[in-house]
Coordinates of C-alpha atoms and ligand atoms in Angstrom, one line a residue:
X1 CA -34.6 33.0 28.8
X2 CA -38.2 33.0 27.5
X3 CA -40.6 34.3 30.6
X4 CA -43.6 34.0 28.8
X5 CA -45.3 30.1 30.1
X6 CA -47.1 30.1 26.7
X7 CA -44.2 30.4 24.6
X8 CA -41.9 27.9 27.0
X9 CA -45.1 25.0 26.5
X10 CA -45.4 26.1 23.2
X11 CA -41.7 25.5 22.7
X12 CA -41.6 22.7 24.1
X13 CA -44.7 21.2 22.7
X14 CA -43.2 21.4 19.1
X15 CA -39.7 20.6 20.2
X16 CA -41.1 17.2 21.6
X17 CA -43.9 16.7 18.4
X18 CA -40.7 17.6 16.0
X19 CA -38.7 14.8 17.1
X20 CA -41.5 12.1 17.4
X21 CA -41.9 13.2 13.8
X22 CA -38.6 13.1 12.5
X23 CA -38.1 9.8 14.1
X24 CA -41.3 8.2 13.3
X25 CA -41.1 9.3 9.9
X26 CA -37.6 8.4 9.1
X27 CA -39.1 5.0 10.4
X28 CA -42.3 4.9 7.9
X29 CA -39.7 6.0 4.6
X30 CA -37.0 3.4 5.4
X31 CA -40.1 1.1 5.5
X32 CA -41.8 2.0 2.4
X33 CA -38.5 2.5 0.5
X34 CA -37.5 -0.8 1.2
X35 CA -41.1 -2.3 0.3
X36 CA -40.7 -1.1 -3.2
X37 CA -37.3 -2.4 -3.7
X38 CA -38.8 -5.7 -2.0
X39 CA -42.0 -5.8 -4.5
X40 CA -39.1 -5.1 -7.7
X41 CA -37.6 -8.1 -6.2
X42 CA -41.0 -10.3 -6.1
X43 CA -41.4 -9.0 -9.4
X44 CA -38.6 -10.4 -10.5
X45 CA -38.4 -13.5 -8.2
X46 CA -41.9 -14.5 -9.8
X47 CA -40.7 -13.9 -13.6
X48 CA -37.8 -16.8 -13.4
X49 CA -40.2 -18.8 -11.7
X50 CA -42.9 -18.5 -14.1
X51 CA -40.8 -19.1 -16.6
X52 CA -38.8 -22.2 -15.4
X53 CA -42.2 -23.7 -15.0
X54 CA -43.5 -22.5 -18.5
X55 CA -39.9 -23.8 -19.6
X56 CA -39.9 -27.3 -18.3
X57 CA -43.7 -27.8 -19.3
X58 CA -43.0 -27.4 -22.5
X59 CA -39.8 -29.9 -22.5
X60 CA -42.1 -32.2 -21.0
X61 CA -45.0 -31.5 -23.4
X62 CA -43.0 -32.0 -26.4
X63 CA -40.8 -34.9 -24.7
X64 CA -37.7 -33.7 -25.6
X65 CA -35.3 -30.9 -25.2
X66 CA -34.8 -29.2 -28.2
X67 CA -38.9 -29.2 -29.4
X68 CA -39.8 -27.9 -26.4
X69 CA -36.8 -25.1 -26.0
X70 CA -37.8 -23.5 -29.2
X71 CA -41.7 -24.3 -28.1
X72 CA -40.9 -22.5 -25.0
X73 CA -39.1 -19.0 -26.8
X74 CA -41.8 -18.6 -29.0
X75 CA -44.1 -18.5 -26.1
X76 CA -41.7 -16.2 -24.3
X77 CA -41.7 -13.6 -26.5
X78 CA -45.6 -13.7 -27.0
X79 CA -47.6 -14.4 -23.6
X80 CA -44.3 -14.1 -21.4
X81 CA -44.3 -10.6 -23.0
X82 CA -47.8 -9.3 -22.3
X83 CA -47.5 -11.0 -18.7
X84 CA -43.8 -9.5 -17.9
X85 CA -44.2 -5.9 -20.4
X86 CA -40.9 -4.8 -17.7
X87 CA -38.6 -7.4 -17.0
X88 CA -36.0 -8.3 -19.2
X89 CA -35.6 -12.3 -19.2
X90 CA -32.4 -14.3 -20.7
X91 CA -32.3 -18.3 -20.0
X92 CA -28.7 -19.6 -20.2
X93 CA -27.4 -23.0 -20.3
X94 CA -23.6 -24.2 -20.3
X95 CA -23.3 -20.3 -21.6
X96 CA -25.7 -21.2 -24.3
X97 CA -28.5 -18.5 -24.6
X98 CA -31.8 -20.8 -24.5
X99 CA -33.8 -17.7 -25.0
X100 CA -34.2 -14.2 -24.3
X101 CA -37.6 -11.8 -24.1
X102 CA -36.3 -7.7 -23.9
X103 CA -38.7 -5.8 -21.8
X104 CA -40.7 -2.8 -23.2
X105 CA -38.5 -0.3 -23.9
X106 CA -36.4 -3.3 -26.0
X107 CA -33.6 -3.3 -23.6
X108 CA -31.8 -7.1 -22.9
X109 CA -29.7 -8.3 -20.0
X110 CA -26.8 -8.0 -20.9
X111 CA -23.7 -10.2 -21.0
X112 CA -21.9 -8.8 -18.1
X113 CA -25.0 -9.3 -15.9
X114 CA -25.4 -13.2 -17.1
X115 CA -22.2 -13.9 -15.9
X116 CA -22.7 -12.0 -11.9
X117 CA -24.3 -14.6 -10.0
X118 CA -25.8 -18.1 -10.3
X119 CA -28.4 -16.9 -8.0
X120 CA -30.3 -14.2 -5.4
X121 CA -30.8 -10.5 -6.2
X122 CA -28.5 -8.0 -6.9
X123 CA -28.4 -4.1 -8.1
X124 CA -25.8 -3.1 -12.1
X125 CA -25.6 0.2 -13.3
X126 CA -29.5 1.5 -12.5
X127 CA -30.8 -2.2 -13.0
X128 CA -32.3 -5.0 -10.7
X129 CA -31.6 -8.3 -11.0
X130 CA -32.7 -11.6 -10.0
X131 CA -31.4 -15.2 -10.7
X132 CA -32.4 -18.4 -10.7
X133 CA -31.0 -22.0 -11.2
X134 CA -33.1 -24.9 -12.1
X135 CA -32.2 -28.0 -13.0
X136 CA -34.5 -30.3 -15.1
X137 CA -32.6 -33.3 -14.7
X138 CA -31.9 -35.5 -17.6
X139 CA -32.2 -32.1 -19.7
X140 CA -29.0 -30.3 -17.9
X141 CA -29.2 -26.9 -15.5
X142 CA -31.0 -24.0 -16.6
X143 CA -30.3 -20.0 -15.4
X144 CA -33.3 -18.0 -15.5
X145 CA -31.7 -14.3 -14.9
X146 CA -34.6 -11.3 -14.8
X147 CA -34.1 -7.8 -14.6
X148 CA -35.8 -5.1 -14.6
X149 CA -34.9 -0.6 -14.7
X150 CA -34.9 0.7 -10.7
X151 CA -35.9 4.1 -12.2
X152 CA -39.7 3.8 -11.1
X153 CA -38.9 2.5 -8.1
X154 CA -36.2 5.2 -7.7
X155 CA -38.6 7.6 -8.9
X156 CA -41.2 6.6 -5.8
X157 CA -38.7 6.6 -3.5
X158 CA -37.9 10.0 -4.2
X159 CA -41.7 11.0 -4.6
X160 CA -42.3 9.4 -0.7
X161 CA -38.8 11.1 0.4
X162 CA -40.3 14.9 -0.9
X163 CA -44.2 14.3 0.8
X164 CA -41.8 13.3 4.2
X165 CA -39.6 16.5 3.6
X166 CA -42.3 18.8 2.8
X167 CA -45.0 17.1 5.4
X168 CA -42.8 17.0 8.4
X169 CA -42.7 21.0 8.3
X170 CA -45.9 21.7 7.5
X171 CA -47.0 19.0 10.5
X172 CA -44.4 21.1 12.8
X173 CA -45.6 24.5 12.0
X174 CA -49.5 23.4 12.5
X175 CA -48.3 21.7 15.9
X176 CA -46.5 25.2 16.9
X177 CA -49.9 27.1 15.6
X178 CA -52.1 24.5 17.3
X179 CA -49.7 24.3 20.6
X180 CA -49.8 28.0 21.1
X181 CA -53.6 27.8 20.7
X182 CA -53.6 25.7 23.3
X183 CA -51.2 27.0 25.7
X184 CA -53.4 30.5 25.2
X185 CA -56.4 28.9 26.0
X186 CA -55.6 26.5 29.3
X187 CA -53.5 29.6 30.3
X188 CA -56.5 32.1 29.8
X189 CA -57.9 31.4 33.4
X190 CA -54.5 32.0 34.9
X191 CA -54.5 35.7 33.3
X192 CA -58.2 36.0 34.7
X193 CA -56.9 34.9 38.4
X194 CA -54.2 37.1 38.0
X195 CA -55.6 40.6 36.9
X196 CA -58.5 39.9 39.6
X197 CA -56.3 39.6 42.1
X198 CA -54.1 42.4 41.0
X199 CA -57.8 44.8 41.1
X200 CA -58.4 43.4 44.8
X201 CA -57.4 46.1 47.8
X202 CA -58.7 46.4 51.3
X203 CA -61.5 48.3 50.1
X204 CA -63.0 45.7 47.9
X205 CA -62.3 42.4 49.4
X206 CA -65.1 41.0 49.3
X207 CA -64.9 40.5 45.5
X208 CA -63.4 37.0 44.0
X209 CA -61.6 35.4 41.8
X210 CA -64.2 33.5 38.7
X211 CA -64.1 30.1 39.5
X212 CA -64.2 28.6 35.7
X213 CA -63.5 25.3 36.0
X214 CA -63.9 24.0 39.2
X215 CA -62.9 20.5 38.6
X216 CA -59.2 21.1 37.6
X217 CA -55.9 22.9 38.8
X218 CA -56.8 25.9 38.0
X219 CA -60.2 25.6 39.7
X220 CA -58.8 24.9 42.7
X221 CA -56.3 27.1 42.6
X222 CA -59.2 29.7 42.2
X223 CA -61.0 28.0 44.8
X224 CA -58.1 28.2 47.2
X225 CA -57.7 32.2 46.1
X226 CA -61.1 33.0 47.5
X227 CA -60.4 31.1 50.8
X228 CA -57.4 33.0 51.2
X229 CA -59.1 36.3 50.1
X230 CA -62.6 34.9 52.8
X231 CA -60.0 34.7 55.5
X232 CA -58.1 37.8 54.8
X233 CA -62.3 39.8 54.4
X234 CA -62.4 38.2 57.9
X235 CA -59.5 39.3 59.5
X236 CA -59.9 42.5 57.8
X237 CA -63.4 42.5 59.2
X238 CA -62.2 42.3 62.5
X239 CA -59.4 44.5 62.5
X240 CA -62.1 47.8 61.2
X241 CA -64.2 46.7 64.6
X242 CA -61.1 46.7 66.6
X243 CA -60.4 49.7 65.7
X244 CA -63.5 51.3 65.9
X245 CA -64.4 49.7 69.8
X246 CA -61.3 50.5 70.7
X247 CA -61.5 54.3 69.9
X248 CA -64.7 54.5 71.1
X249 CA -63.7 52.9 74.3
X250 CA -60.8 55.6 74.5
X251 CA -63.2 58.4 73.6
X252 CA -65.1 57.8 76.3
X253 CA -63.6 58.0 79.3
X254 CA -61.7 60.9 77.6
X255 CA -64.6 63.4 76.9
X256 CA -66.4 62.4 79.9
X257 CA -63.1 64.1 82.2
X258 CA -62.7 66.6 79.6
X259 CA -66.6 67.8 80.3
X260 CA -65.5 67.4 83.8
X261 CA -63.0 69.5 83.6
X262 CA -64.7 72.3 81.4
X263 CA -67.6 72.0 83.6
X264 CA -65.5 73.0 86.9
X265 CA -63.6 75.4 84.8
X266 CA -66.6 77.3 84.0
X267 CA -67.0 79.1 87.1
X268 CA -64.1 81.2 88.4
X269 CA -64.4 80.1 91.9
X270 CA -65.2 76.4 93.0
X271 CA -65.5 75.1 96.7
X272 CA -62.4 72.7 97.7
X273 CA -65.9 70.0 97.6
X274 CA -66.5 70.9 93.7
X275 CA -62.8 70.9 92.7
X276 CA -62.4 67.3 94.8
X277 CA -65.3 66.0 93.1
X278 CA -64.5 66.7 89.2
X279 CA -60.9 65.7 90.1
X280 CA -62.1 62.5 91.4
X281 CA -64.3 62.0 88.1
X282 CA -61.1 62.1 86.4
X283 CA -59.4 60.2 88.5
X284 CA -61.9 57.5 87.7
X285 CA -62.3 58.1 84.1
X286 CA -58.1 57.7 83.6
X287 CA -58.0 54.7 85.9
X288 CA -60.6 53.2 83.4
X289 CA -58.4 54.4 80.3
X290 CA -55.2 52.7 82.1
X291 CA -57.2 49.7 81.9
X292 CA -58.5 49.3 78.7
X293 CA -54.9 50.7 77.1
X294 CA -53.5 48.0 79.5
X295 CA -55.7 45.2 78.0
X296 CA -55.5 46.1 74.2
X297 CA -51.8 46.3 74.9
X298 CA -51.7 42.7 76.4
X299 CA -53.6 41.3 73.6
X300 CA -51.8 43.4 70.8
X301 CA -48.5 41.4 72.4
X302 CA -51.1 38.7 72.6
X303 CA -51.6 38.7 68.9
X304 CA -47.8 39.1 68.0
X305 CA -46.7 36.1 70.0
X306 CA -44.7 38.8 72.2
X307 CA -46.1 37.5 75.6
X308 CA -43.4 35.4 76.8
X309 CA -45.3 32.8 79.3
X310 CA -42.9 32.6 82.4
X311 CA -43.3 29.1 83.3
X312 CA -43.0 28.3 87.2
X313 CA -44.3 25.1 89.2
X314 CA -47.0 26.4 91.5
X315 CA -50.2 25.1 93.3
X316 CA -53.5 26.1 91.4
X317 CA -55.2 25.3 94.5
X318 CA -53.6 27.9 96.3
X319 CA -53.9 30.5 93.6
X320 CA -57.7 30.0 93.4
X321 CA -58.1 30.6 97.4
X322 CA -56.0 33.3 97.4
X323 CA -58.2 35.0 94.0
X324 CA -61.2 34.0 95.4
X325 CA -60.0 35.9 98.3
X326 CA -59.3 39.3 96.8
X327 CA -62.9 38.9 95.2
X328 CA -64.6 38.4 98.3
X329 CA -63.6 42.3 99.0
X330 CA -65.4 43.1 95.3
X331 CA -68.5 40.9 96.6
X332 CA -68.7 42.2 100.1
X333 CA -69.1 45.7 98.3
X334 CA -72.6 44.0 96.2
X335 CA -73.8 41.8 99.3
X336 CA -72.0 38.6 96.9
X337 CA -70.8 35.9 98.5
X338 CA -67.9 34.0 97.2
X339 CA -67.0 30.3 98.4
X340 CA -64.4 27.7 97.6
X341 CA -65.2 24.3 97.6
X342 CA -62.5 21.5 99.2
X343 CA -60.0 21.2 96.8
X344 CA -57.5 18.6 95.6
X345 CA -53.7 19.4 95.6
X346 CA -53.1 20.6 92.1
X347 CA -49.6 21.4 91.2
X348 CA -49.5 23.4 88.0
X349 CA -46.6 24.1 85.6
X350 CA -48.0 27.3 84.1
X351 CA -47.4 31.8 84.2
X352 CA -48.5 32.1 87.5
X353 CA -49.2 35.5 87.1
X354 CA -51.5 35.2 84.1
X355 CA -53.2 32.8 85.5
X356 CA -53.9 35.0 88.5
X357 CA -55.4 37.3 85.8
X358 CA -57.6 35.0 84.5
X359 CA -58.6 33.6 88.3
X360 CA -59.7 37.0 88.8
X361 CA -61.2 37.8 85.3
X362 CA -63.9 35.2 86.4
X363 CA -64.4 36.0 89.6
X364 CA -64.6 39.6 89.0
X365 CA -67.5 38.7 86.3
X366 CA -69.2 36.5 88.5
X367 CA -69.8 38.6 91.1
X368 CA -70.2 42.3 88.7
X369 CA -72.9 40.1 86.9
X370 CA -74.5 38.3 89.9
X371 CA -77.9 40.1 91.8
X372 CA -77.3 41.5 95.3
X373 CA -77.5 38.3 98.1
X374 CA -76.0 36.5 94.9
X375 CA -73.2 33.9 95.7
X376 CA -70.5 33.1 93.5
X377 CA -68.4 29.3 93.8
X378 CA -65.3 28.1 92.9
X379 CA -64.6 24.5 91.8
X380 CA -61.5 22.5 90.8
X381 CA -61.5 19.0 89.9
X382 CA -58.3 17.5 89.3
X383 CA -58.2 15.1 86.0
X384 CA -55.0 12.9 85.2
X385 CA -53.7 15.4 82.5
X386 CA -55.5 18.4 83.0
X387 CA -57.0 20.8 85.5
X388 CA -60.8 22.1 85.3
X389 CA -61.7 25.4 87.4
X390 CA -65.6 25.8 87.5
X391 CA -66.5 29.1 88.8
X392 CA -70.5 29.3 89.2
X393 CA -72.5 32.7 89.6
X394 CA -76.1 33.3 90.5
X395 CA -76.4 36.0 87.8
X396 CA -79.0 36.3 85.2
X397 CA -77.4 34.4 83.2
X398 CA -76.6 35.6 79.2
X399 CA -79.4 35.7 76.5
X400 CA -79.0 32.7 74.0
X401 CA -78.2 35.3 71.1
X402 CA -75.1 36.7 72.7
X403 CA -73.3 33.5 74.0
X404 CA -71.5 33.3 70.5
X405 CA -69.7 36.4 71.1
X406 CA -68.9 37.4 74.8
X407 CA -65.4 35.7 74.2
X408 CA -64.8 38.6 71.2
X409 CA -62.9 41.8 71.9
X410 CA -65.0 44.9 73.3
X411 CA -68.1 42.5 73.4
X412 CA -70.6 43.0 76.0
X413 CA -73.8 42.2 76.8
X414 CA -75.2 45.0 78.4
X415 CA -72.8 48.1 78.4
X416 CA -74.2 50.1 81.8
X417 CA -73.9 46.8 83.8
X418 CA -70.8 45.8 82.9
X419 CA -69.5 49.4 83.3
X420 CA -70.7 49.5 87.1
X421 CA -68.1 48.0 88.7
X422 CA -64.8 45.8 89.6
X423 CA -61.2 45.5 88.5
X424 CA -61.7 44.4 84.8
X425 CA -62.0 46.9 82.1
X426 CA -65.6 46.4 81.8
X427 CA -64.6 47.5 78.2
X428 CA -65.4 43.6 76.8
X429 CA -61.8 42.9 77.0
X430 CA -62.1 40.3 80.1
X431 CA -63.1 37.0 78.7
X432 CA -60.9 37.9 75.2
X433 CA -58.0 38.1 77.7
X434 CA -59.0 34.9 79.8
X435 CA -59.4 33.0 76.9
X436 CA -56.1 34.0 75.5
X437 CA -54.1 32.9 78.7
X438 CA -56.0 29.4 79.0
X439 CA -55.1 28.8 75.1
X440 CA -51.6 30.1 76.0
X441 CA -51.2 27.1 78.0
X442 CA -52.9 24.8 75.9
X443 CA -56.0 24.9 78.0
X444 CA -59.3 26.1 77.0
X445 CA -61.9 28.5 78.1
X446 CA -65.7 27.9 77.9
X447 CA -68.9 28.8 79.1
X448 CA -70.1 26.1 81.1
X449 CA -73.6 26.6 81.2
X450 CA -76.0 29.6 81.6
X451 CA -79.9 29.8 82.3
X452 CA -82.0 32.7 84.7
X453 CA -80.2 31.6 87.6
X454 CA -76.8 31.8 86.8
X455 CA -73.9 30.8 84.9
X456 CA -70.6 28.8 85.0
X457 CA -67.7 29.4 83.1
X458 CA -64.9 26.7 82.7
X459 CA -61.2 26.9 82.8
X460 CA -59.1 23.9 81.5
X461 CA -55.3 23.7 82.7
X462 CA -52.5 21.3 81.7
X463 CA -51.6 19.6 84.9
X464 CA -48.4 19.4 86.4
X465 CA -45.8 16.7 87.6
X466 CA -47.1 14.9 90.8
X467 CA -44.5 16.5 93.5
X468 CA -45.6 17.1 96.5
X469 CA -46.0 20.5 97.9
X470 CA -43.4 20.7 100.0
X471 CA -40.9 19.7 97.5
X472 CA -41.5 22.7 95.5
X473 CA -38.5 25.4 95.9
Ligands
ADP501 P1 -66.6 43.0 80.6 O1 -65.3 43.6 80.9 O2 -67.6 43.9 80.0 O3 -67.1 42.2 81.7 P2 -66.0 40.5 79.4 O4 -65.2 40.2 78.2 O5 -65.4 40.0 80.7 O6 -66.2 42.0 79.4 O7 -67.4 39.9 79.3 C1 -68.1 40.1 78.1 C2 -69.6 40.1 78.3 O8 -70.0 38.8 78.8 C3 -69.9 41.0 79.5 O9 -70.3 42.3 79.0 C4 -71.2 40.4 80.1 O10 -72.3 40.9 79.4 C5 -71.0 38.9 79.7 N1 -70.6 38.1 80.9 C6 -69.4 37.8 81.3 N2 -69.4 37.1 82.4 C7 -70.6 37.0 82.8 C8 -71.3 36.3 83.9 N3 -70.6 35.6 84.8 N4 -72.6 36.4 84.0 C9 -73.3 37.1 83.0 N5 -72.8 37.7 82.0 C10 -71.4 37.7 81.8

């Protein structure tokens, strides 16, 4: 089995050329072969006419049969001669030899042929002949019978039959030369693709494939190369600043109980005050890794599609009182209110559990981000097919220039406020989280609106089937 594209086109290229050619040249031969055996016949066709006319002119010029027969050979072997130098001519009646002209080389017809046919064309021993009957009437019937050698003809014939033998080679081997050339050449790009492809690693992605032609196949294909190669840069891209957030999120809280520790250590001696105090540092700063090694672990699963969402029928209502709840403890602490406006029943089919998490993602933002007095509110409107939550802070609101990325991983605006307090990782990992669970559920996440005195973030749900709450087991 040939591997090589080239050679298979190229292959098949003069495969498909060789037989046109055979075919369409066995065609043109046949053709001309059998024109020059139809000219010999024309040739000969024309001779008996010519000469029954010359023939029965001169009858009729010199009124009589016998004056105008031996009028008629002399002419035959003068002008008839220069006029027919090839064909032989003999004119029979009643097997009476009227006249006879030989043709250049002094061959005759001979007697064998006279008696073939009384008329049409036929082929004797390397000769052509052609007959012809006339009858003059009162003066009887007259056989005109012409032939002429087939060697010349025989001899083009075999002339055409070596130009096709030699030609349809020659015409092969230039196709295979020219097919190859051509293969080479629309294949070239394909090599190009290929060995910049082959040079392109994680370290160099950013490099791509020459676009030469960007109108046809291979174009495109190029074209859809560098997209593939854009999105892998991308995800690359991402995957280096994962990485490095995420260790420095870990270092963190890690060196800052490690100096704890050494610090305490330093001193032989501490007061039960001191060692309570470091150990509560600690405490702190490993409740905070927990967290963020928590998060990057949901999201990791996340990203894998190993989350499995356990679907239950609950009331979103319900859910959103009792969230709102827990973050009125959080608020209480920063002098934040948080209320919940009248809300509609709202039977959800959803993970009750995540949603909780993204409930309280919100609420926990709301109030870490809102100014002391602040007051944060929780909205749901119930839409035929889908559930929105509005929940509205009075925080400062978040600078135009960061609004595209507070939904990206270990994004934050400002790292010491978000750090100060509540139950979220305060790592950046919130919102990446709540987003994930709203998409989860074919919902969506958004921010709402933000300005100096506040913002609101909104959280579309699927809605449920329309049972009523106390069906619900
Ligand atoms: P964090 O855990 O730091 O709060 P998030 O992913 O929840 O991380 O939020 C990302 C960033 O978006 C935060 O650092 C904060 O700057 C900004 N942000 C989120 N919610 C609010 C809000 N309600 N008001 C103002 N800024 C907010």
């Amino acid at each position: 089995m040939i591997k090589s594209i080239r050679a298979r086109l190229t292959l098949w290229y003069v495969a498909v050329f060789s037989v046109i050619l055979a075919v369409s040249g066995f065609v043109v031969f046949s053709r001309l072969a059998e024109s020059r055996y139809q000219q010999l016949d024309s040739r000969l066709e024309l001779a008996d006419r010519v000469l029954a006319a010359s023939l029965k002119h001169e009858i009729e010029e010199h009124e009589g049969k016998a004056p105008g027969e031996a009028s008629f050979r002399s002419v035959l072997v003068t002008i008839h001669q220069l006029t027919f130098p090839a064909q032989a001519v003999t004119i029979v009646q009643d097997g009476r030899k009227v006249g006879l002209k030989p043709n250049l080389g002094g061959r005759t017809i001979s007697d064998d042929a006279l008696h073939a046919r009384r008329g049409g064309s036929w082929s004797e021993h390397g000769w052509r002949y052609s007959a012809l009957q006339v009858d003059l009437r009162q003066h009887g019937t007259y056989l005109f019978v012409a032939g002429e050698s087939e060697l010349d003809t025989e001899h083009d014939v075999a002339a055409l039959r070596r130009t096709f033998l030699l030609g349809v080679p020659i015409a092969v081997f230039l196709s295979a030369l020219g097919g190859y050339w051509l293969a080479r050449k629309s294949l070239a790009p394909v090599v190009v693709i290929s060995q910049t492809v082959e040079s392109i690693t994680s370290r160099n992605l950013e490099r791509r494939v020459p676009i030469l032609n960007p109108g046809d196949e291979l174009g495109l294909l190029s074209q859809t190369f560098n997209r593939l190669l854009e999105r892998l840069g991308h995800a690359f891209e991402q995957q280096r600043r994962f990485m490095a957030d995420a260790s420095h999120e870990l270092r963190t809280p890690v060196s800052v109980a490690h100096t704890a520790t050494e610090v305490t250590l330093e001193q032989p001696h501490r007061t039960e005050g001191e060692y309570r105090e470091a150990l509560q540092i600690i405490d702190g700063q490993l409740k905070r890794l927990r967290r963020v090694v928590e998060d990057m672990f949901l999201l990791a699963r996340a990203d894998s599609g190993a989350v499995p969402l356990r679907w239950s029928k609950f009331y979103l209502d319900e859910l959103l009182v009792d969230t709102a709840k827990a973050a009125r403890v959080l608020g209480a602490q920063r002098d934040v209110d948080v209320d919940v406006e009248p809300m509609c029943e709202a039977l959800c089919c959803a993970d009750e559990s995540l949603v909780r998490q993204m409930a309280m993602i919100l609420l926990d933002n709301a109030v870490k981000y809102s100014q002391p007095e602040g007051r944060v509110t929780v909205r749901l409107r119930c839409g035929p097919s889908d559930y929105e939550i509005f929940v509205e802070d009075t925080g400062p609101g978040i600078p135009e220039e960061h609004r595209p990325f507070i939904f990206d991983r270990f994004y934050r605006v400002d790292t010491a406020r978000s750090r100060a307090s509540g139950t979220s990782s305060g790592a950046g990992l919130g919102l990446a989280i709540a987003r994930w669970v709203a998409e989860a559920h074919h919902g969506t996440l958004r921010l709402e609106s933000t300005g100096p005195s506040g913002s609101v973030f909104c959280a579309t749900l699927p809605a449920g089937h329309s049972t009523r709450r106390n069906e619900i087991s």
